[in-house]
N, CA, C and O atoms as a GROMACS GRO file, in nm:
protein
  640
    1MET      N    1  12.091  12.927   5.841
    1MET     CA    2  11.965  12.897   5.850
    1MET      C    3  11.921  12.973   5.984
    1MET      O    4  11.999  12.946   6.076
    2ASP      N    5  11.845  13.037   6.011
    2ASP     CA    6  11.770  13.139   6.085
    2ASP      C    7  11.750  13.082   6.236
    2ASP      O    8  11.713  12.971   6.273
    3MET      N    9  11.786  13.190   6.305
    3MET     CA   10  11.746  13.125   6.488
    3MET      C   11  11.600  13.026   6.484
    3MET      O   12  11.564  12.910   6.501
    4ARG      N   13  11.525  13.214   6.434
    4ARG     CA   14  11.392  13.125   6.439
    4ARG      C   15  11.327  12.959   6.388
    4ARG      O   16  11.242  12.883   6.433
    5ARG      N   17  11.441  12.958   6.248
    5ARG     CA   18  11.352  12.787   6.184
    5ARG      C   19  11.434  12.700   6.278
    5ARG      O   20  11.377  12.591   6.270
    6ILE      N   21  11.581  12.682   6.402
    6ILE     CA   22  11.637  12.641   6.507
    6ILE      C   23  11.589  12.556   6.612
    6ILE      O   24  11.631  12.455   6.667
    7ILE      N   25  11.427  12.672   6.628
    7ILE     CA   26  11.399  12.695   6.707
    7ILE      C   27  11.308  12.611   6.757
    7ILE      O   28  11.292  12.542   6.858
    8PHE      N   29  11.224  12.652   6.604
    8PHE     CA   30  11.088  12.557   6.548
    8PHE      C   31  11.137  12.429   6.546
    8PHE      O   32  11.076  12.335   6.598
    9SER      N   33  11.270  12.416   6.476
    9SER     CA   34  11.295  12.275   6.477
    9SER      C   35  11.348  12.235   6.580
    9SER      O   36  11.337  12.113   6.583
   10PHE      N   37  11.388  12.264   6.645
   10PHE     CA   38  11.384  12.177   6.874
   10PHE      C   39  11.336  12.177   6.910
   10PHE      O   40  11.344  12.087   6.994
   11ILE      N   41  11.220  12.255   6.921
   11ILE     CA   42  11.080  12.214   6.980
   11ILE      C   43  10.992  12.112   6.968
   11ILE      O   44  10.939  12.040   7.053
   12THR      N   45  10.981  12.116   6.812
   12THR     CA   46  10.897  11.994   6.758
   12THR      C   47  10.993  11.826   6.777
   12THR      O   48  10.942  11.729   6.833
   13VAL      N   49  11.077  11.825   6.742
   13VAL     CA   50  11.174  11.732   6.795
   13VAL      C   51  11.152  11.702   6.945
   13VAL      O   52  11.170  11.591   6.995
   14VAL      N   53  11.119  11.799   7.004
   14VAL     CA   54  11.142  11.750   7.194
   14VAL      C   55  11.034  11.694   7.181
   14VAL      O   56  11.036  11.575   7.214
   15ILE      N   57  10.871  11.760   7.120
   15ILE     CA   58  10.743  11.702   7.166
   15ILE      C   59  10.747  11.594   7.108
   15ILE      O   60  10.734  11.482   7.158
   16LEU      N   61  10.776  11.637   6.948
   16LEU     CA   62  10.758  11.460   6.909
   16LEU      C   63  10.842  11.346   6.969
   16LEU      O   64  10.804  11.238   6.922
   17SER      N   65  10.922  11.336   7.037
   17SER     CA   66  11.065  11.218   7.078
   17SER      C   67  10.925  11.220   7.235
   17SER      O   68  10.912  11.113   7.293
   18GLY      N   69  10.840  11.335   7.283
   18GLY     CA   70  10.764  11.192   7.462
   18GLY      C   71  10.680  11.136   7.349
   18GLY      O   72  10.676  11.014   7.341
   19ALA      N   73  10.623  11.194   7.278
   19ALA     CA   74  10.506  11.132   7.240
   19ALA      C   75  10.500  11.018   7.184
   19ALA      O   76  10.411  10.947   7.228
   20CYS      N   77  10.602  10.946   7.051
   20CYS     CA   78  10.654  10.835   6.989
   20CYS      C   79  10.747  10.750   7.122
   20CYS      O   80  10.814  10.778   7.221
   21HIS      N   81  10.694  10.625   7.042
   21HIS     CA   82  10.777  10.540   7.138
   21HIS      C   83  10.814  10.429   6.963
   21HIS      O   84  10.736  10.364   6.893
   22SER      N   85  10.931  10.449   6.953
   22SER     CA   86  10.972  10.338   6.870
   22SER      C   87  11.005  10.191   6.921
   22SER      O   88  11.068  10.170   7.025
   23GLN      N   89  10.959  10.098   6.844
   23GLN     CA   90  10.949   9.993   6.828
   23GLN      C   91  10.922   9.905   6.989
   23GLN      O   92  10.991   9.820   7.044
   24GLU      N   93  10.758   9.988   7.042
   24GLU     CA   94  10.812   9.914   7.153
   24GLU      C   95  10.736   9.777   7.161
   24GLU      O   96  10.664   9.756   7.063
   25VAL      N   97  10.736   9.655   7.282
   25VAL     CA   98  10.652   9.525   7.205
   25VAL      C   99  10.562   9.510   7.321
   25VAL      O  100  10.574   9.587   7.416
   26MET      N  101  10.466   9.411   7.322
   26MET     CA  102  10.412   9.420   7.444
   26MET      C  103  10.400   9.266   7.485
   26MET      O  104  10.436   9.181   7.404
   27THR      N  105  10.369   9.244   7.562
   27THR     CA  106  10.464   9.071   7.593
   27THR      C  107  10.299   9.024   7.650
   27THR      O  108  10.278   8.914   7.702
   28ASP      N  109  10.197   9.123   7.631
   28ASP     CA  110  10.039   9.013   7.640
   28ASP      C  111   9.949   9.122   7.600
   28ASP      O  112   9.946   9.236   7.645
   29ASN      N  113   9.870   9.064   7.502
   29ASN     CA  114   9.757   9.260   7.463
   29ASN      C  115   9.628   9.300   7.576
   29ASN      O  116   9.550   9.395   7.561
   30LEU      N  117   9.627   9.212   7.679
   30LEU     CA  118   9.501   9.217   7.746
   30LEU      C  119   9.541   9.336   7.864
   30LEU      O  120   9.614   9.307   7.958
   31PRO      N  121   9.492   9.453   7.850
   31PRO     CA  122   9.498   9.530   7.903
   31PRO      C  123   9.503   9.498   8.086
   31PRO      O  124   9.512   9.382   8.126
   32GLY      N  125   9.497   9.583   8.158
   32GLY     CA  126   9.588   9.580   8.303
   32GLY      C  127   9.403   9.609   8.414
   32GLY      O  128   9.291   9.658   8.395
   33LEU      N  129   9.466   9.552   8.504
   33LEU     CA  130   9.378   9.620   8.651
   33LEU      C  131   9.380   9.740   8.558
   33LEU      O  132   9.470   9.789   8.490
   34LYS      N  133   9.210   9.782   8.585
   34LYS     CA  134   9.211   9.959   8.656
   34LYS      C  135   9.289  10.019   8.821
   34LYS      O  136   9.302   9.964   8.930
   35LYS      N  137   9.309  10.089   8.793
   35LYS     CA  138   9.371  10.187   8.907
   35LYS      C  139   9.302  10.201   9.026
   35LYS      O  140   9.352  10.174   9.136
   36ASN      N  141   9.194  10.241   9.010
   36ASN     CA  142   9.100  10.263   9.142
   36ASN      C  143   9.021  10.128   9.148
   36ASN      O  144   9.025  10.032   9.071
   37ALA      N  145   8.941  10.152   9.272
   37ALA     CA  146   8.786  10.063   9.274
   37ALA      C  147   8.768  10.131   9.406
   37ALA      O  148   8.851  10.149   9.494
   38ILE      N  149   8.599  10.175   9.400
   38ILE     CA  150   8.524  10.200   9.541
   38ILE      C  151   8.520  10.072   9.563
   38ILE      O  152   8.552   9.986   9.481
   39ASN      N  153   8.483  10.053   9.672
   39ASN     CA  154   8.362   9.903   9.686
   39ASN      C  155   8.275   9.888   9.830
   39ASN      O  156   8.328   9.924   9.936
   40LEU      N  157   8.182   9.850   9.829
   40LEU     CA  158   8.068   9.884   9.913
   40LEU      C  159   8.073   9.723   9.992
   40LEU      O  160   8.027   9.620   9.942
   41THR      N  161   8.143   9.735  10.128
   41THR     CA  162   8.129   9.619  10.179
   41THR      C  163   8.019   9.592  10.293
   41THR      O  164   7.958   9.675  10.361
   42LEU      N  165   8.008   9.419  10.293
   42LEU     CA  166   7.882   9.424  10.444
   42LEU      C  167   8.021   9.294  10.497
   42LEU      O  168   8.100   9.236  10.422
   43GLY      N  169   8.008   9.284  10.646
   43GLY     CA  170   8.102   9.173  10.693
   43GLY      C  171   7.983   9.115  10.776
   43GLY      O  172   7.884   9.165  10.829
   44PHE      N  173   8.024   9.009  10.767
   44PHE     CA  174   7.902   9.026  10.921
   44PHE      C  175   8.008   8.876  10.997
   44PHE      O  176   8.078   8.794  10.938
   45GLY      N  177   7.970   8.897  11.190
   45GLY     CA  178   8.076   8.792  11.240
   45GLY      C  179   7.963   8.739  11.398
   45GLY      O  180   7.947   8.807  11.500
   46GLY      N  181   7.906   8.611  11.372
   46GLY     CA  182   7.821   8.599  11.476
   46GLY      C  183   7.739   8.731  11.522
   46GLY      O  184   7.672   8.776  11.429
   47LEU      N  185   7.725   8.820  11.668
   47LEU     CA  186   7.652   8.933  11.685
   47LEU      C  187   7.749   9.134  11.658
   47LEU      O  188   7.743   9.240  11.721
   48TYR      N  189   7.820   9.090  11.544
   48TYR     CA  190   7.891   9.142  11.501
   48TYR      C  191   7.816   9.169  11.360
   48TYR      O  192   7.750   9.084  11.300
   49LEU      N  193   7.834   9.282  11.326
   49LEU     CA  194   7.787   9.370  11.149
   49LEU      C  195   7.868   9.411  11.153
   49LEU      O  196   7.950   9.418  11.245
   50THR      N  197   7.870   9.487  10.954
   50THR     CA  198   7.937   9.624  10.938
   50THR      C  199   7.970   9.622  10.812
   50THR      O  200   8.028   9.550  10.731
   51GLY      N  201   7.910   9.735  10.821
   51GLY     CA  202   7.925   9.787  10.612
   51GLY      C  203   8.038   9.920  10.562
   51GLY      O  204   8.039  10.016  10.638
   52LEU      N  205   8.072   9.923  10.516
   52LEU     CA  206   8.179   9.956  10.424
   52LEU      C  207   8.214  10.026  10.360
   52LEU      O  208   8.199   9.965  10.254
   53CYS      N  209   8.279  10.174  10.317
   53CYS     CA  210   8.281  10.203  10.199
   53CYS      C  211   8.492  10.194  10.215
   53CYS      O  212   8.564  10.248  10.298
   54ASN      N  213   8.527  10.106  10.097
   54ASN     CA  214   8.598  10.168  10.034
   54ASN      C  215   8.664  10.224   9.910
   54ASN      O  216   8.610  10.228   9.800
   55TYR      N  217   8.824  10.282   9.948
   55TYR     CA  218   8.865  10.335   9.879
   55TYR      C  219   9.044  10.286   9.809
   55TYR      O  220   9.152  10.294   9.867
   56GLU      N  221   9.012  10.237   9.668
   56GLU     CA  222   9.140  10.206   9.668
   56GLU      C  223   9.240  10.242   9.563
   56GLU      O  224   9.189  10.284   9.459
   57ARG      N  225   9.356  10.236   9.564
   57ARG     CA  226   9.454  10.277   9.474
   57ARG      C  227   9.598  10.201   9.425
   57ARG      O  228   9.708  10.212   9.479
   58MET      N  229   9.561  10.119   9.307
   58MET     CA  230   9.704  10.077   9.309
   58MET      C  231   9.803  10.142   9.210
   58MET      O  232   9.798  10.176   9.092
   59VAL      N  233   9.930  10.146   9.346
   59VAL     CA  234  10.039  10.237   9.358
   59VAL      C  235  10.116  10.182   9.293
   59VAL      O  236  10.192  10.265   9.241
   60TYR      N  237  10.159   9.996   9.242
   60TYR     CA  238  10.223   9.925   9.187
   60TYR      C  239  10.197   9.829   9.139
   60TYR      O  240  10.176   9.724   9.199
   61GLU      N  241  10.192   9.844   9.035
   61GLU     CA  242  10.243   9.660   8.951
   61GLU      C  243  10.368   9.636   8.930
   61GLU      O  244  10.465   9.711   8.928
   62ILE      N  245  10.350   9.437   8.905
   62ILE     CA  246  10.470   9.423   8.908
   62ILE      C  247  10.506   9.350   8.823
   62ILE      O  248  10.540   9.238   8.861
   63PRO      N  249  10.514   9.377   8.680
   63PRO     CA  250  10.490   9.228   8.555
   63PRO      C  251  10.561   9.126   8.595
   63PRO      O  252  10.624   9.090   8.695
   64ARG      N  253  10.541   9.098   8.513
   64ARG     CA  254  10.570   8.918   8.490
   64ARG      C  255  10.597   8.799   8.682
   64ARG      O  256  10.676   8.705   8.686
   65SER      N  257  10.504   8.847   8.816
   65SER     CA  258  10.556   8.810   8.913
   65SER      C  259  10.473   8.782   8.935
   65SER      O  260  10.378   8.806   8.861
   66PHE      N  261  10.454   8.688   9.092
   66PHE     CA  262  10.324   8.607   9.098
   66PHE      C  263  10.264   8.686   9.169
   66PHE      O  264  10.146   8.655   9.189
   67VAL      N  265  10.297   8.772   9.213
   67VAL     CA  266  10.302   8.941   9.310
   67VAL      C  267  10.211   9.017   9.227
   67VAL      O  268  10.286   9.048   9.134
   68SER      N  269  10.098   9.067   9.200
   68SER     CA  270  10.083   9.158   9.115
   68SER      C  271  10.081   9.287   9.089
   68SER      O  272  10.095   9.349   8.983
   69SER      N  273  10.064   9.316   9.183
   69SER     CA  274  10.015   9.402   9.239
   69SER      C  275   9.972   9.468   9.347
   69SER      O  276   9.876   9.412   9.400
   70LEU      N  277  10.031   9.631   9.432
   70LEU     CA  278  10.074   9.666   9.536
   70LEU      C  279   9.939   9.796   9.534
   70LEU      O  280   9.926   9.882   9.447
   71TRP      N  281   9.865   9.779   9.639
   71TRP     CA  282   9.735   9.907   9.629
   71TRP      C  283   9.734   9.939   9.832
   71TRP      O  284   9.751   9.860   9.926
   72LEU      N  285   9.710  10.072   9.826
   72LEU     CA  286   9.695  10.149   9.904
   72LEU      C  287   9.524  10.152   9.917
   72LEU      O  288   9.454  10.183   9.821
   73ARG      N  289   9.447  10.104  10.092
   73ARG     CA  290   9.319  10.133  10.108
   73ARG      C  291   9.344  10.164  10.175
   73ARG      O  292   9.440  10.152  10.250
   74ALA      N  293   9.160  10.278  10.163
   74ALA     CA  294   9.126  10.342  10.327
   74ALA      C  295   9.000  10.331  10.315
   74ALA      O  296   8.947  10.314  10.205
   75GLY      N  297   8.957  10.336  10.387
   75GLY     CA  298   8.750  10.304  10.403
   75GLY      C  299   8.699  10.352  10.542
   75GLY      O  300   8.784  10.390  10.623
   76LEU      N  301   8.550  10.353  10.579
   76LEU     CA  302   8.501  10.350  10.738
   76LEU      C  303   8.381  10.334  10.675
   76LEU      O  304   8.344  10.360  10.561
   77GLY      N  305   8.316  10.276  10.791
   77GLY     CA  306   8.119  10.302  10.762
   77GLY      C  307   8.103  10.259  10.954
   77GLY      O  308   8.182  10.263  11.047
   78PRO      N  309   7.988  10.229  10.942
   78PRO     CA  310   7.940  10.220  11.086
   78PRO      C  311   7.930  10.060  11.137
   78PRO      O  312   7.841  10.003  11.074
   79TRP      N  313   7.995   9.975  11.232
   79TRP     CA  314   7.932   9.916  11.280
   79TRP      C  315   7.846   9.868  11.460
   79TRP      O  316   7.857   9.897  11.579
   80LEU      N  317   7.784   9.801  11.391
   80LEU     CA  318   7.688   9.710  11.515
   80LEU      C  319   7.734   9.603  11.540
   80LEU      O  320   7.805   9.534  11.467
   81ALA      N  321   7.672   9.566  11.712
   81ALA     CA  322   7.746   9.534  11.814
   81ALA      C  323   7.615   9.495  11.888
   81ALA      O  324   7.525   9.578  11.897
   82TRP      N  325   7.604   9.394  11.933
   82TRP     CA  326   7.540   9.370  12.105
   82TRP      C  327   7.567   9.466  12.168
   82TRP      O  328   7.676   9.493  12.219
   83GLU      N  329   7.410   9.561  12.172
   83GLU     CA  330   7.374   9.659  12.246
   83GLU      C  331   7.540   9.771  12.240
   83GLU      O  332   7.596   9.833  12.331
   84GLU      N  333   7.585   9.753  12.050
   84GLU     CA  334   7.700   9.867  12.050
   84GLU      C  335   7.697   9.956  11.947
   84GLU      O  336   7.630   9.921  11.850
   85ASP      N  337   7.737  10.034  11.943
   85ASP     CA  338   7.783  10.048  11.792
   85ASP      C  339   7.840  10.190  11.730
   85ASP      O  340   7.779  10.295  11.754
   86GLY      N  341   7.930  10.190  11.667
   86GLY     CA  342   7.956  10.257  11.586
   86GLY      C  343   8.053  10.353  11.507
   86GLY      O  344   7.976  10.448  11.502
   87MET      N  345   8.155  10.393  11.449
   87MET     CA  346   8.251  10.400  11.298
   87MET      C  347   8.311  10.280  11.304
   87MET      O  348   8.298  10.206  11.402
   88ASN      N  349   8.400  10.244  11.173
   88ASN     CA  350   8.521  10.262  11.200
   88ASN      C  351   8.559  10.269  11.056
   88ASN      O  352   8.490  10.246  10.957
   89TYR      N  353   8.723  10.317  11.069
   89TYR     CA  354   8.834  10.417  11.015
   89TYR      C  355   8.936  10.332  11.003
   89TYR      O  356   8.984  10.276  11.102
   90PHE      N  357   8.973  10.316  10.895
   90PHE     CA  358   9.104  10.175  10.819
   90PHE      C  359   9.153  10.296  10.759
   90PHE      O  360   9.117  10.408  10.723
   91SER      N  361   9.241  10.227  10.764
   91SER     CA  362   9.369  10.223  10.604
   91SER      C  363   9.473  10.091  10.586
   91SER      O  364   9.534  10.064  10.689
   92SER      N  365   9.499  10.017  10.488
   92SER     CA  366   9.572   9.917  10.498
   92SER      C  367   9.682   9.928  10.315
   92SER      O  368   9.651   9.982  10.209
   93LEU      N  369   9.769   9.874  10.343
   93LEU     CA  370   9.919   9.836  10.207
   93LEU      C  371   9.817   9.675  10.187
   93LEU      O  372   9.767   9.619  10.284
   94MET      N  373   9.805   9.627  10.054
   94MET     CA  374   9.665   9.529  10.016
   94MET      C  375   9.783   9.553   9.913
   94MET      O  376   9.826   9.659   9.867
   95ILE      N  377   9.848   9.332   9.875
   95ILE     CA  378   9.924   9.293   9.810
   95ILE      C  379   9.775   9.187   9.720
   95ILE      O  380   9.697   9.118   9.787
   96MET      N  381   9.767   9.201   9.553
   96MET     CA  382   9.729   9.137   9.504
   96MET      C  383   9.808   9.022   9.440
   96MET      O  384   9.931   9.018   9.440
   97THR      N  385   9.720   8.918   9.377
   97THR     CA  386   9.776   8.804   9.331
   97THR      C  387   9.762   8.753   9.179
   97THR      O  388   9.664   8.678   9.180
   98GLY      N  389   9.809   8.759   9.064
   98GLY     CA  390   9.709   8.656   9.011
   98GLY      C  391   9.719   8.767   8.828
   98GLY      O  392   9.726   8.887   8.804
   99ARG      N  393   9.718   8.715   8.793
   99ARG     CA  394   9.722   8.768   8.621
   99ARG      C  395   9.620   8.758   8.585
   99ARG      O  396   9.585   8.873   8.610
  100ASN      N  397   9.486   8.686   8.519
  100ASN     CA  398   9.370   8.665   8.537
  100ASN      C  399   9.275   8.787   8.554
  100ASN      O  400   9.310   8.904   8.565
  101LYS      N  401   9.127   8.731   8.552
  101LYS     CA  402   9.045   8.724   8.662
  101LYS      C  403   9.034   8.730   8.774
  101LYS      O  404   8.982   8.822   8.836
  102SER      N  405   9.105   8.577   8.842
  102SER     CA  406   9.085   8.607   8.977
  102SER      C  407   9.206   8.585   9.089
  102SER      O  408   9.296   8.504   9.071
  103HIS      N  409   9.194   8.675   9.214
  103HIS     CA  410   9.305   8.751   9.311
  103HIS      C  411   9.281   8.730   9.374
  103HIS      O  412   9.159   8.717   9.383
  104PHE      N  413   9.390   8.695   9.523
  104PHE     CA  414   9.401   8.660   9.620
  104PHE      C  415   9.423   8.803   9.633
  104PHE      O  416   9.428   8.881   9.538
  105GLU      N  417   9.439   8.840   9.784
  105GLU     CA  418   9.432   8.982   9.810
  105GLU      C  419   9.470   8.942   9.962
  105GLU      O  420   9.399   8.881  10.042
  106PHE      N  421   9.601   8.994   9.981
  106PHE     CA  422   9.616   8.991  10.158
  106PHE      C  423   9.646   9.156  10.188
  106PHE      O  424   9.713   9.223  10.109
  107SER      N  425   9.593   9.205  10.300
  107SER     CA  426   9.632   9.356  10.341
  107SER      C  427   9.655   9.345  10.462
  107SER      O  428   9.611   9.239  10.507
  108ALA      N  429   9.716   9.422  10.548
  108ALA     CA  430   9.801   9.497  10.683
  108ALA      C  431   9.760   9.651  10.699
  108ALA      O  432   9.782   9.722  10.601
  109GLY      N  433   9.721   9.691  10.777
  109GLY     CA  434   9.716   9.842  10.800
  109GLY      C  435   9.685   9.828  10.994
  109GLY      O  436   9.724   9.758  11.087
  110ILE      N  437   9.568   9.973  10.968
  110ILE     CA  438   9.618  10.035  11.148
  110ILE      C  439   9.397  10.070  11.126
  110ILE      O  440   9.338  10.088  11.020
  111MET      N  441   9.369  10.068  11.195
  111MET     CA  442   9.246  10.118  11.183
  111MET      C  443   9.220  10.176  11.359
  111MET      O  444   9.280  10.137  11.460
  112VAL      N  445   9.109  10.283  11.346
  112VAL     CA  446   9.082  10.300  11.497
  112VAL      C  447   8.912  10.313  11.449
  112VAL      O  448   8.836  10.362  11.366
  113MET      N  449   8.922  10.203  11.605
  113MET     CA  450   8.752  10.206  11.682
  113MET      C  451   8.657  10.304  11.727
  113MET      O  452   8.690  10.332  11.842
  114HIS      N  453   8.539  10.380  11.688
  114HIS     CA  454   8.515  10.478  11.766
  114HIS      C  455   8.342  10.390  11.796
  114HIS      O  456   8.290  10.333  11.700
  115THR      N  457   8.292  10.389  11.896
  115THR     CA  458   8.216  10.346  12.016
  115THR      C  459   8.145  10.473  12.035
  115THR      O  460   8.209  10.574  12.064
  116SER      N  461   7.962  10.478  12.016
  116SER     CA  462   7.938  10.604  12.003
  116SER      C  463   7.909  10.546  12.169
  116SER      O  464   7.948  10.608  12.267
  117TYR      N  465   7.841  10.428  12.175
  117TYR     CA  466   7.758  10.467  12.380
  117TYR      C  467   7.893  10.550  12.486
  117TYR      O  468   7.841  10.602  12.585
  118ASP      N  469   8.023  10.566  12.483
  118ASP     CA  470   8.074  10.582  12.522
  118ASP      C  471   8.181  10.713  12.533
  118ASP      O  472   8.249  10.773  12.616
  119ASN      N  473   8.139  10.715  12.356
  119ASN     CA  474   8.275  10.815  12.267
  119ASN      C  475   8.409  10.738  12.272
  119ASN      O  476   8.482  10.802  12.349
  120TYR      N  477   8.446  10.674  12.245
  120TYR     CA  478   8.549  10.632  12.263
  120TYR      C  479   8.666  10.588  12.170
  120TYR      O  480   8.626  10.490  12.108
  121ASN      N  481   8.788  10.619  12.136
  121ASN     CA  482   8.862  10.552  11.998
  121ASN      C  483   8.975  10.479  12.072
  121ASN      O  484   9.045  10.502  12.171
  122THR      N  485   8.960  10.356  11.958
  122THR     CA  486   9.045  10.198  11.989
  122THR      C  487   9.110  10.185  11.892
  122THR      O  488   9.051  10.150  11.790
  123VAL      N  489   9.251  10.208  11.889
  123VAL     CA  490   9.338  10.198  11.728
  123VAL      C  491   9.403  10.023  11.752
  123VAL      O  492   9.497   9.979  11.818
  124LEU      N  493   9.304   9.961  11.665
  124LEU     CA  494   9.358   9.794  11.638
  124LEU      C  495   9.446   9.851  11.531
  124LEU      O  496   9.489   9.964  11.507
  125PRO      N  497   9.463   9.696  11.456
  125PRO     CA  498   9.593   9.655  11.327
  125PRO      C  499   9.408   9.611  11.291
  125PRO      O  500   9.322   9.577  11.373
  126ALA      N  501   9.398   9.626  11.152
  126ALA     CA  502   9.340   9.631  11.010
  126ALA      C  503   9.380   9.456  10.980
  126ALA      O  504   9.483   9.406  11.026
  127GLY      N  505   9.324   9.413  10.932
  127GLY     CA  506   9.408   9.276  10.777
  127GLY      C  507   9.264   9.216  10.717
  127GLY      O  508   9.158   9.230  10.778
  128ASN      N  509   9.274   9.156  10.606
  128ASN     CA  510   9.156   9.039  10.554
  128ASN      C  511   9.320   9.004  10.455
  128ASN      O  512   9.435   9.048  10.454
  129ILE      N  513   9.206   8.855  10.351
  129ILE     CA  514   9.284   8.774  10.351
  129ILE      C  515   9.118   8.696  10.257
  129ILE      O  516   9.030   8.619  10.294
  130GLY      N  517   9.149   8.773  10.124
  130GLY     CA  518   9.090   8.715  10.091
  130GLY      C  519   9.032   8.673   9.874
  130GLY      O  520   9.093   8.722   9.779
  131TYR      N  521   8.949   8.610   9.864
  131TYR     CA  522   8.929   8.596   9.698
  131TYR      C  523   8.922   8.737   9.621
  131TYR      O  524   8.920   8.839   9.689
  132ARG      N  525   8.918   8.743   9.505
  132ARG     CA  526   8.869   8.897   9.437
  132ARG      C  527   8.829   8.872   9.356
  132ARG      O  528   8.849   8.983   9.306
  133LEU      N  529   8.784   8.822   9.283
  133LEU     CA  530   8.678   8.856   9.122
  133LEU      C  531   8.696   8.962   9.028
  133LEU      O  532   8.593   9.029   9.030
  134GLN      N  533   8.796   9.018   8.931
  134GLN     CA  534   8.813   9.159   8.886
  134GLN      C  535   8.935   9.135   8.765
  134GLN      O  536   9.057   9.135   8.746
  135LYS      N  537   8.790   9.113   8.698
  135LYS     CA  538   8.899   9.081   8.505
  135LYS      C  539   8.977   9.189   8.449
  135LYS      O  540   8.934   9.304   8.454
  136PRO      N  541   9.063   9.167   8.409
  136PRO     CA  542   9.082   9.310   8.362
  136PRO      C  543   9.100   9.365   8.267
  136PRO      O  544   9.107   9.314   8.156
  137GLY      N  545   9.111   9.485   8.295
  137GLY     CA  546   9.019   9.559   8.172
  137GLY      C  547   8.867   9.664   8.235
  137GLY      O  548   8.816   9.768   8.191
  138SER      N  549   8.832   9.570   8.364
  138SER     CA  550   8.693   9.538   8.320
  138SER      C  551   8.670   9.633   8.459
  138SER      O  552   8.750   9.638   8.553
  139GLY      N  553   8.533   9.709   8.449
  139GLY     CA  554   8.470   9.799   8.514
  139GLY      C  555   8.391   9.750   8.698
  139GLY      O  556   8.342   9.830   8.778
  140PHE      N  557   8.401   9.637   8.711
  140PHE     CA  558   8.381   9.541   8.816
  140PHE      C  559   8.466   9.486   8.859
  140PHE      O  560   8.562   9.445   8.794
  141ALA      N  561   8.442   9.467   9.032
  141ALA     CA  562   8.542   9.395   9.090
  141ALA      C  563   8.439   9.288   9.196
  141ALA      O  564   8.363   9.363   9.256
  142PHE      N  565   8.421   9.177   9.226
  142PHE     CA  566   8.364   9.076   9.377
  142PHE      C  567   8.486   9.081   9.445
  142PHE      O  568   8.598   9.066   9.394
  143ARG      N  569   8.449   9.112   9.610
  143ARG     CA  570   8.543   9.016   9.680
  143ARG      C  571   8.462   8.951   9.798
  143ARG      O  572   8.353   8.996   9.834
  144ALA      N  573   8.515   8.858   9.849
  144ALA     CA  574   8.497   8.800   9.925
  144ALA      C  575   8.578   8.764  10.045
  144ALA      O  576   8.686   8.812  10.010
  145GLY      N  577   8.605   8.696  10.200
  145GLY     CA  578   8.724   8.628  10.231
  145GLY      C  579   8.660   8.643  10.412
  145GLY      O  580   8.548   8.612  10.453
  146ALA      N  581   8.758   8.692  10.479
  146ALA     CA  582   8.776   8.736  10.612
  146ALA      C  583   8.908   8.867  10.669
  146ALA      O  584   9.020   8.889  10.622
  147GLY      N  585   8.857   8.913  10.750
  147GLY     CA  586   8.920   9.032  10.808
  147GLY      C  587   8.892   9.160  10.961
  147GLY      O  588   8.777   9.174  11.005
  148TRP      N  589   8.981   9.219  11.007
  148TRP     CA  590   8.917   9.254  11.092
  148TRP      C  591   8.940   9.404  11.016
  148TRP      O  592   9.061   9.424  11.003
  149PRO      N  593   8.843   9.534  10.951
  149PRO     CA  594   8.722   9.540  11.114
  149PRO      C  595   8.561   9.453  11.050
  149PRO      O  596   8.448   9.449  11.098
  150GLU      N  597   8.645   9.372  10.876
  150GLU     CA  598   8.482   9.345  10.810
  150GLU      C  599   8.476   9.219  10.857
  150GLU      O  600   8.380   9.169  10.800
  151ALA      N  601   8.517   9.155  10.915
  151ALA     CA  602   8.483   8.986  10.986
  151ALA      C  603   8.478   8.936  10.874
  151ALA      O  604   8.554   8.976  10.785
  152GLY      N  605   8.361   8.809  10.847
  152GLY     CA  606   8.330   8.754  10.727
  152GLY      C  607   8.289   8.880  10.605
  152GLY      O  608   8.201   8.960  10.637
  153TYR      N  609   8.329   8.889  10.520
  153TYR     CA  610   8.268   8.958  10.384
  153TYR      C  611   8.220   8.953  10.290
  153TYR      O  612   8.220   8.830  10.290
  154VAL      N  613   8.198   8.965  10.245
  154VAL     CA  614   8.110   9.005  10.085
  154VAL      C  615   8.119   9.167  10.054
  154VAL      O  616   8.134   9.247  10.147
  155SER      N  617   8.106   9.221   9.873
  155SER     CA  618   8.205   9.321   9.837
  155SER      C  619   8.175   9.294   9.727
  155SER      O  620   8.201   9.183   9.679
  156ILE      N  621   8.087   9.429   9.632
  156ILE     CA  622   8.109   9.435   9.531
  156ILE      C  623   8.149   9.563   9.515
  156ILE      O  624   8.099   9.658   9.575
  157GLY      N  625   8.249   9.571   9.429
  157GLY     CA  626   8.268   9.697   9.343
  157GLY      C  627   8.298   9.779   9.198
  157GLY      O  628   8.304   9.735   9.083
  158LEU      N  629   8.317   9.944   9.260
  158LEU     CA  630   8.362   9.969   9.008
  158LEU      C  631   8.444  10.015   9.024
  158LEU      O  632   8.439  10.082   9.127
  159CYS      N  633   8.552  10.020   8.964
  159CYS     CA  634   8.684   9.997   8.885
  159CYS      C  635   8.679  10.108   8.794
  159CYS      O  636   8.588  10.096   8.712
  160PHE      N  637   8.752  10.219   8.783
  160PHE     CA  638   8.788  10.289   8.732
  160PHE      C  639   8.922  10.320   8.659
  160PHE      O  640   8.937  10.426   8.598
   0.00000   0.00000   0.00000
């Protein structure tokens, strides 16, 4: 056999073995949650109001567990309080439960609250606990809950 045929056969086997999965069994036929989400959030609490834009990325999915996935979240947005205003910048790690369309989410992280009046930054903890309606495979998410910097919040999102 000539050397070109051996090399061609070897390359063909390597390429096809990476593309084929023999006898892989899927335990459920449902699509999973989309790995990225962008949410617009409106938070309110007494004399405090905030609007946030969040980007979320699923970093780990846990099959057959009460905790279904781990996400990283980063966001920013303006806040307004009695005679003060500024910007919030935050990031957090989120734990999501549930396998179907209803999920509970818990997050903890850190935020920087910038106050416009005296140009001052404060570093504070961030976190939330809430409900999330996101059907597996769907491009839409609805969130509601309580946390900081959101206070009480409602949110709509695009998943991709």
